[in-house]
Coordinates of C-alpha atoms in Angstrom, one line a residue:
X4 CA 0.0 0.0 0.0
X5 CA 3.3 2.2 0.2
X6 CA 2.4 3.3 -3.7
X7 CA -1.2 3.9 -3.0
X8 CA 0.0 6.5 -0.1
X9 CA 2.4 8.2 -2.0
X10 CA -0.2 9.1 -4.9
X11 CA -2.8 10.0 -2.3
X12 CA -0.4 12.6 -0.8
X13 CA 0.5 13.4 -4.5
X14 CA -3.4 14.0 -5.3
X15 CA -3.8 15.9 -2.3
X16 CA -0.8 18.2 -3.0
X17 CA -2.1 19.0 -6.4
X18 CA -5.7 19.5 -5.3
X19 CA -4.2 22.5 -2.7
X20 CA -2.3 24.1 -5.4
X21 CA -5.5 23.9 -7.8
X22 CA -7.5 25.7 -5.4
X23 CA -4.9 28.4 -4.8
X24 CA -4.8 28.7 -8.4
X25 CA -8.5 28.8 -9.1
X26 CA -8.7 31.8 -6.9
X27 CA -6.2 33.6 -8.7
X28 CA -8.0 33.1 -11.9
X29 CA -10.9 34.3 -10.1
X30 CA -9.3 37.4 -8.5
X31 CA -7.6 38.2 -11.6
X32 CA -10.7 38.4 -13.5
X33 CA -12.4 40.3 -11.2
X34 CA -9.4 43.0 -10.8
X35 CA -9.2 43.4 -15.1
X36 CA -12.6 44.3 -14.9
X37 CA -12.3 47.0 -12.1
X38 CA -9.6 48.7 -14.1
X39 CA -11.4 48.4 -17.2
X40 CA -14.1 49.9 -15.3
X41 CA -11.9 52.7 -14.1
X42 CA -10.4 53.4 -18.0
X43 CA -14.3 53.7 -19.0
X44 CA -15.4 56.4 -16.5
X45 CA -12.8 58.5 -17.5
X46 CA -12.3 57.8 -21.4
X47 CA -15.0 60.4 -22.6
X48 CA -13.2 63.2 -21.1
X49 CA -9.7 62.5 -22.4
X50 CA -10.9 61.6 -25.8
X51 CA -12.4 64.7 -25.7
X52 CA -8.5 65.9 -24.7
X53 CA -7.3 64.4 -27.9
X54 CA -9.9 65.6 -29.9
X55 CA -9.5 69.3 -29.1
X56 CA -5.7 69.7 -28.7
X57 CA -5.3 67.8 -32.5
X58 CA -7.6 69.8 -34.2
X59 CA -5.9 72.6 -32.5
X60 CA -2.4 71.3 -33.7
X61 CA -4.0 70.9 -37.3
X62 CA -5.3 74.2 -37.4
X63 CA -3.1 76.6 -35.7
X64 CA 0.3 75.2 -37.0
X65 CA 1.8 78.9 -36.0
X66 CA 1.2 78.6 -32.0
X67 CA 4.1 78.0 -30.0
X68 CA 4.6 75.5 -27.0
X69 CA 7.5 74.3 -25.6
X70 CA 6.4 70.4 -25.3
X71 CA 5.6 70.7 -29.0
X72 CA 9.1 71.8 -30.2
X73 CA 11.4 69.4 -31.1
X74 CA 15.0 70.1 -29.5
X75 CA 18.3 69.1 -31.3
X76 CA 19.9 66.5 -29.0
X77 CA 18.8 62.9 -28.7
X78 CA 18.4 62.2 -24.9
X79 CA 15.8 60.2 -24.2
X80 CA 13.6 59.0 -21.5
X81 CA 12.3 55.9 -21.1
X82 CA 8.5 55.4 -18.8
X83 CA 8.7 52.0 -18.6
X84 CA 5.5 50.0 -17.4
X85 CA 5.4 46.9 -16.2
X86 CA 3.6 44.9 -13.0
X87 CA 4.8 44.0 -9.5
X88 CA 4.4 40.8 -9.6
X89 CA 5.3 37.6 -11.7
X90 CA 2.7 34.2 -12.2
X91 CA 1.8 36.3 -15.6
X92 CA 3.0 34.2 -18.4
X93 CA 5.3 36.3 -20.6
X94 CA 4.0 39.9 -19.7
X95 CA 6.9 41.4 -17.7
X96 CA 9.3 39.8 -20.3
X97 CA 7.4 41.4 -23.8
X98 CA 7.2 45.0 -22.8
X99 CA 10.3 44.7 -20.8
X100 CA 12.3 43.4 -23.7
X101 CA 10.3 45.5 -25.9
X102 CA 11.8 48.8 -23.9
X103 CA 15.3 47.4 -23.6
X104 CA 15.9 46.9 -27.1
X105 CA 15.0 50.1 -28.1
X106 CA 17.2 51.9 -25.4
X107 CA 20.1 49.5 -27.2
X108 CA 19.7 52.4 -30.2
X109 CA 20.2 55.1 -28.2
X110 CA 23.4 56.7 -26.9
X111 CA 22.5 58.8 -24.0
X112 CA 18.8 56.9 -22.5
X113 CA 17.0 57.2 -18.8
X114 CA 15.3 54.9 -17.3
X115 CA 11.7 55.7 -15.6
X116 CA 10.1 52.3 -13.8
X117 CA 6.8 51.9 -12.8
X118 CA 6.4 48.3 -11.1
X119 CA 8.7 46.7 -9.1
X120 CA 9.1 44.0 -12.2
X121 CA 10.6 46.5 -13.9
X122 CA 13.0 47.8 -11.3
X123 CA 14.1 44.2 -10.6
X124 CA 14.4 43.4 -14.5
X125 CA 16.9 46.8 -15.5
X126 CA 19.1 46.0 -12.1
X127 CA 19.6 42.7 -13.3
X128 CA 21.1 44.2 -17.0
X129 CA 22.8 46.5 -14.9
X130 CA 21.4 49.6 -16.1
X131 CA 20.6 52.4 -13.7
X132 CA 17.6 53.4 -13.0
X133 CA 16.7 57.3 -12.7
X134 CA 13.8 57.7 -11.0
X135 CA 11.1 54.8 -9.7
X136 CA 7.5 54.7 -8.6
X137 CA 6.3 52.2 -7.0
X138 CA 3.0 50.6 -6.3
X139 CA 1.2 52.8 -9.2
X140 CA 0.0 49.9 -11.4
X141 CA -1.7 48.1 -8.4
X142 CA -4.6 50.4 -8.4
X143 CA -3.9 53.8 -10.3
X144 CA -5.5 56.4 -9.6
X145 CA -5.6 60.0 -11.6
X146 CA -3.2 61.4 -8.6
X147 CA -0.6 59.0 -9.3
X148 CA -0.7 59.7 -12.9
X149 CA -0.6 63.4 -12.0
X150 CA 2.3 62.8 -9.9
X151 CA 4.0 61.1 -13.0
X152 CA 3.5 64.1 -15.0
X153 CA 4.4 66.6 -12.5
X154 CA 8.2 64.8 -12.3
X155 CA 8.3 64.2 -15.8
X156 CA 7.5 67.6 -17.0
X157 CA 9.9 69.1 -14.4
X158 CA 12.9 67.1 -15.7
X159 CA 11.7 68.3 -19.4
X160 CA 11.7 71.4 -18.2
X161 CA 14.8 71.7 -16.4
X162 CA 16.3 70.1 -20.1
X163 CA 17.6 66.9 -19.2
X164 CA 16.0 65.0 -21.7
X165 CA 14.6 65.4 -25.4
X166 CA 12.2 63.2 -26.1
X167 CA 10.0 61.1 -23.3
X168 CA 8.4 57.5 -24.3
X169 CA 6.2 55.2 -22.1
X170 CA 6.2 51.6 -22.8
X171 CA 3.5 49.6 -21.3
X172 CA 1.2 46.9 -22.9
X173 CA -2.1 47.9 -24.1
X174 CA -5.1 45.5 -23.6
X175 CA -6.9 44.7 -26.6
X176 CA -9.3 42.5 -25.3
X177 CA -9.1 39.6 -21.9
X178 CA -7.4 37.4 -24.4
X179 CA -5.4 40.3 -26.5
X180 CA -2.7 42.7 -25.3
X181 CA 0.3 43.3 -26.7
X182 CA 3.4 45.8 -25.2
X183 CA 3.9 49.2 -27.3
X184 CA 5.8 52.0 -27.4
X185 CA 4.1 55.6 -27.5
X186 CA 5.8 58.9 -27.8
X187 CA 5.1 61.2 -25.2
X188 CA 7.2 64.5 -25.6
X189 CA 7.6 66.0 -27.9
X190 CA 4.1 66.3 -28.4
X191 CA 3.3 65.7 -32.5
X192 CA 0.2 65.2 -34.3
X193 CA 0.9 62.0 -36.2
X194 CA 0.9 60.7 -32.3
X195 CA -1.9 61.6 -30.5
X196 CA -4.6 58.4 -31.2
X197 CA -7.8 60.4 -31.9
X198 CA -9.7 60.4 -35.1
X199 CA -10.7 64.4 -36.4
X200 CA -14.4 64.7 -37.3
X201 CA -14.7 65.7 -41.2
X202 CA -18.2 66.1 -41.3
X203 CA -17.7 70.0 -39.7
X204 CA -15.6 71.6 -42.3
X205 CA -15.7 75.0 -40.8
X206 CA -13.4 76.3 -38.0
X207 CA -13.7 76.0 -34.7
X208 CA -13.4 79.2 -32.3
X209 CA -11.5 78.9 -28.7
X210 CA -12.1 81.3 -26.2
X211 CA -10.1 83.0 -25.0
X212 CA -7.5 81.7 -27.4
X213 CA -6.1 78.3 -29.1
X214 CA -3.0 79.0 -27.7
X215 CA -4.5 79.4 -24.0
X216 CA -7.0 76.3 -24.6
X217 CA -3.7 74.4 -26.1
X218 CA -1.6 75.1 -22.7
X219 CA -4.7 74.0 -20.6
X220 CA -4.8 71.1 -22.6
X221 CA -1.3 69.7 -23.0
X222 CA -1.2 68.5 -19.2
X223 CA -4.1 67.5 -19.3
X224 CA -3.2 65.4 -22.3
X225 CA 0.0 64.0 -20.8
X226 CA -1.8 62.7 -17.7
X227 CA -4.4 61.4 -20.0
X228 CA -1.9 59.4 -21.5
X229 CA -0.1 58.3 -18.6
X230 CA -2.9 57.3 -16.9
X231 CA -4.3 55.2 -20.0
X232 CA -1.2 53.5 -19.9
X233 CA -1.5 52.6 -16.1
X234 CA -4.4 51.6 -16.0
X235 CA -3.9 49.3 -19.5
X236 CA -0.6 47.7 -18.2
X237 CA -3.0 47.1 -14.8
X238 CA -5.9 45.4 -17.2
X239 CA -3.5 43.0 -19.1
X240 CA -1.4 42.0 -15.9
X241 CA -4.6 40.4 -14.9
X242 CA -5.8 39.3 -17.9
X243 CA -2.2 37.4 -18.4
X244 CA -2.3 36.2 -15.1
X245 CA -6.2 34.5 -15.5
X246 CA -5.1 32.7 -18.8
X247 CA -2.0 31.6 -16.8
X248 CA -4.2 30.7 -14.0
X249 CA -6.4 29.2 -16.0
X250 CA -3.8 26.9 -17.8
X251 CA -2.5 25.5 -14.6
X252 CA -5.7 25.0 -13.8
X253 CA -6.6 22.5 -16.9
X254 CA -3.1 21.2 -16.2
X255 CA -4.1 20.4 -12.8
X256 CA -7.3 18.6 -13.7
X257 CA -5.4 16.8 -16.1
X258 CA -3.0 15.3 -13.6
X259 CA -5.7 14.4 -10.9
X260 CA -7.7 12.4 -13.6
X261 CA -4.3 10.3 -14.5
X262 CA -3.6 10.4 -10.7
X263 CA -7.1 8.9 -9.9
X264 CA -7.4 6.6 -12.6
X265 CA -3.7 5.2 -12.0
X266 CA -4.9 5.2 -8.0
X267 CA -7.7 3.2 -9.0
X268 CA -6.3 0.9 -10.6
X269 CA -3.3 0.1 -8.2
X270 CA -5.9 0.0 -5.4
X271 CA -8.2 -2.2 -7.7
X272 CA -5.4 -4.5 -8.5
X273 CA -4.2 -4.6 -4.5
X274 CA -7.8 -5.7 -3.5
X275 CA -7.5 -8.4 -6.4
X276 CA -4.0 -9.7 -5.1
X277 CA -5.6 -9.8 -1.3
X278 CA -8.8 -11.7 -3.1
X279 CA -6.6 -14.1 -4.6
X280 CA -4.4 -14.5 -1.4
X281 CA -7.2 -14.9 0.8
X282 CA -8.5 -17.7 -1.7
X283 CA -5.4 -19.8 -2.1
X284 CA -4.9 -19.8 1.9
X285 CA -8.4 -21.2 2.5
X286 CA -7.7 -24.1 -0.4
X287 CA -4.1 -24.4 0.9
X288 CA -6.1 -25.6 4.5
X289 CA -8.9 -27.2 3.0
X290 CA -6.5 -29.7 1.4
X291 CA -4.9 -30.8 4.6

């Protein structure tokens, strides 16, 4: 019975990890839909962001703003997204690798991590890293995107870097995301994802001015996008972790059905061999 034992303890060590793992699956799902929730609420508003300050771009190509101005030098900044946590299938790895190969094609680069995945990730290629926040892709929030664009802007500002991109991975659906790279300073046209209305062909009038409603609108834009980006790398964590969940969970039931049939079997045969035992004894004394 020493065999039958060892795959009972077996069965019952794979039957803890299966329930640890179905309640991932099940957290994870309900957490992608909380932040999907969250990028809903708020998507009207900065679409509306978009809107404006392209059409503004398209239409008042003489206004000048420094985040719009391209500078000579090629120092860039790198807002790197990624989760604070592992279990997630390849994730971390895609928009991490994603971000580290394009840093390979720049001389002078800085490294922004959001995610402690990310920290871990550029210590181990021994790159430094600049300047870190944690704990902002758990739950973000508007404040911690704000917070985001105030340090980014002042670095711009101060003119220690010429161009600014965040990397994150953009959800697509619970079974689609893939990592991407978006430019976020300068600010140019061709980048900002919003679709200009052609059925109004006439101008439209800002008040006071579309240089005023552009420099309202530019932070506005920029925590738009970083928060967009938070709250997408947040939505495919979870969404990579439930498909992960929920292949260890279908490898799980796969095992427990071998393990039960082969436990069956050795358990079947056992009470066969005792049969048979028990059978030959009682002929073995009937005969004497």
């Amino acid at each position: 019975m020493a065999d039958t034992t060892e795959i009972r303890h077996h069965i019952k060590s794979i039957q803890d990890t299966h329930q640890i793992t179905k309640a991932m699956e099940l957290i994870s799902v309900a957490k992608m839909r909380k932040a999907m929730q969250k990028h809903a609420y708020s998507a009207a508003y900065f679409d509306s962001v978009r809107y404006t300050l392209k059409d503004i771009m398209r239409h008042s190509s003489d206004i000048r703003n420094k985040y719009l101005e391209h500078r000579p030098d090629n120092r860039t900044a790198y807002i790197v997204v990624a989760g604070d946590k592992g279990l997630a299938g390849a994730f971390n790895n895609n928009v991490l690798n994603l971000a580290w190969e394009h840093m390979q094609k720049r001389a002078v680069h800085y490294v922004i991590t959001i995610g402690q995945m990310a920290r871990a990730f550029f210590e181990s290629k021994k790159q430094p890293v600049d300047l870190e926040f944690t704990h902002a892709v758990a739950s973000p929030t508007m404040h911690d995107a704000r917070g985001i664009m105030r340090d980014i802007l002042d670095l711009y500002d101060r003119n220690l870097m010429d161009e600014v991109y965040v990397v994150f991975t953009r959800m697509h659906s619970s079974v689609s995301h893939e990592p991407v790279m978006v430019k976020l300073l300068p600010i140019e046209e061709k980048d900002i994802e919003a679709d200009i209305k052609t059925t109004y062909s006439g101008q439209i009038d800002y008040d006071p001015s579309p240089k005023e409603v552009l420099n309202i609108l530019v932070p506005q834009y920029l925590v738009g996008m970083i928060y967009s980006a938070l709250i997408h790398s947040t939505a495919s964590e979870h969404a990579a972790r439930m498909m992960a969940m929920s292949d260890a969970n279908k490898n799980a039931e796969k095992m427990l059905d071998s393990l039960n049939l082969k436990y069956n079997r050795m358990r079947q045969s056992s009470i066969t061999t005792e049969l048979l035992d028990l059978t030959s004894g009682r002929l073995f004394s009937d005969n004497h």
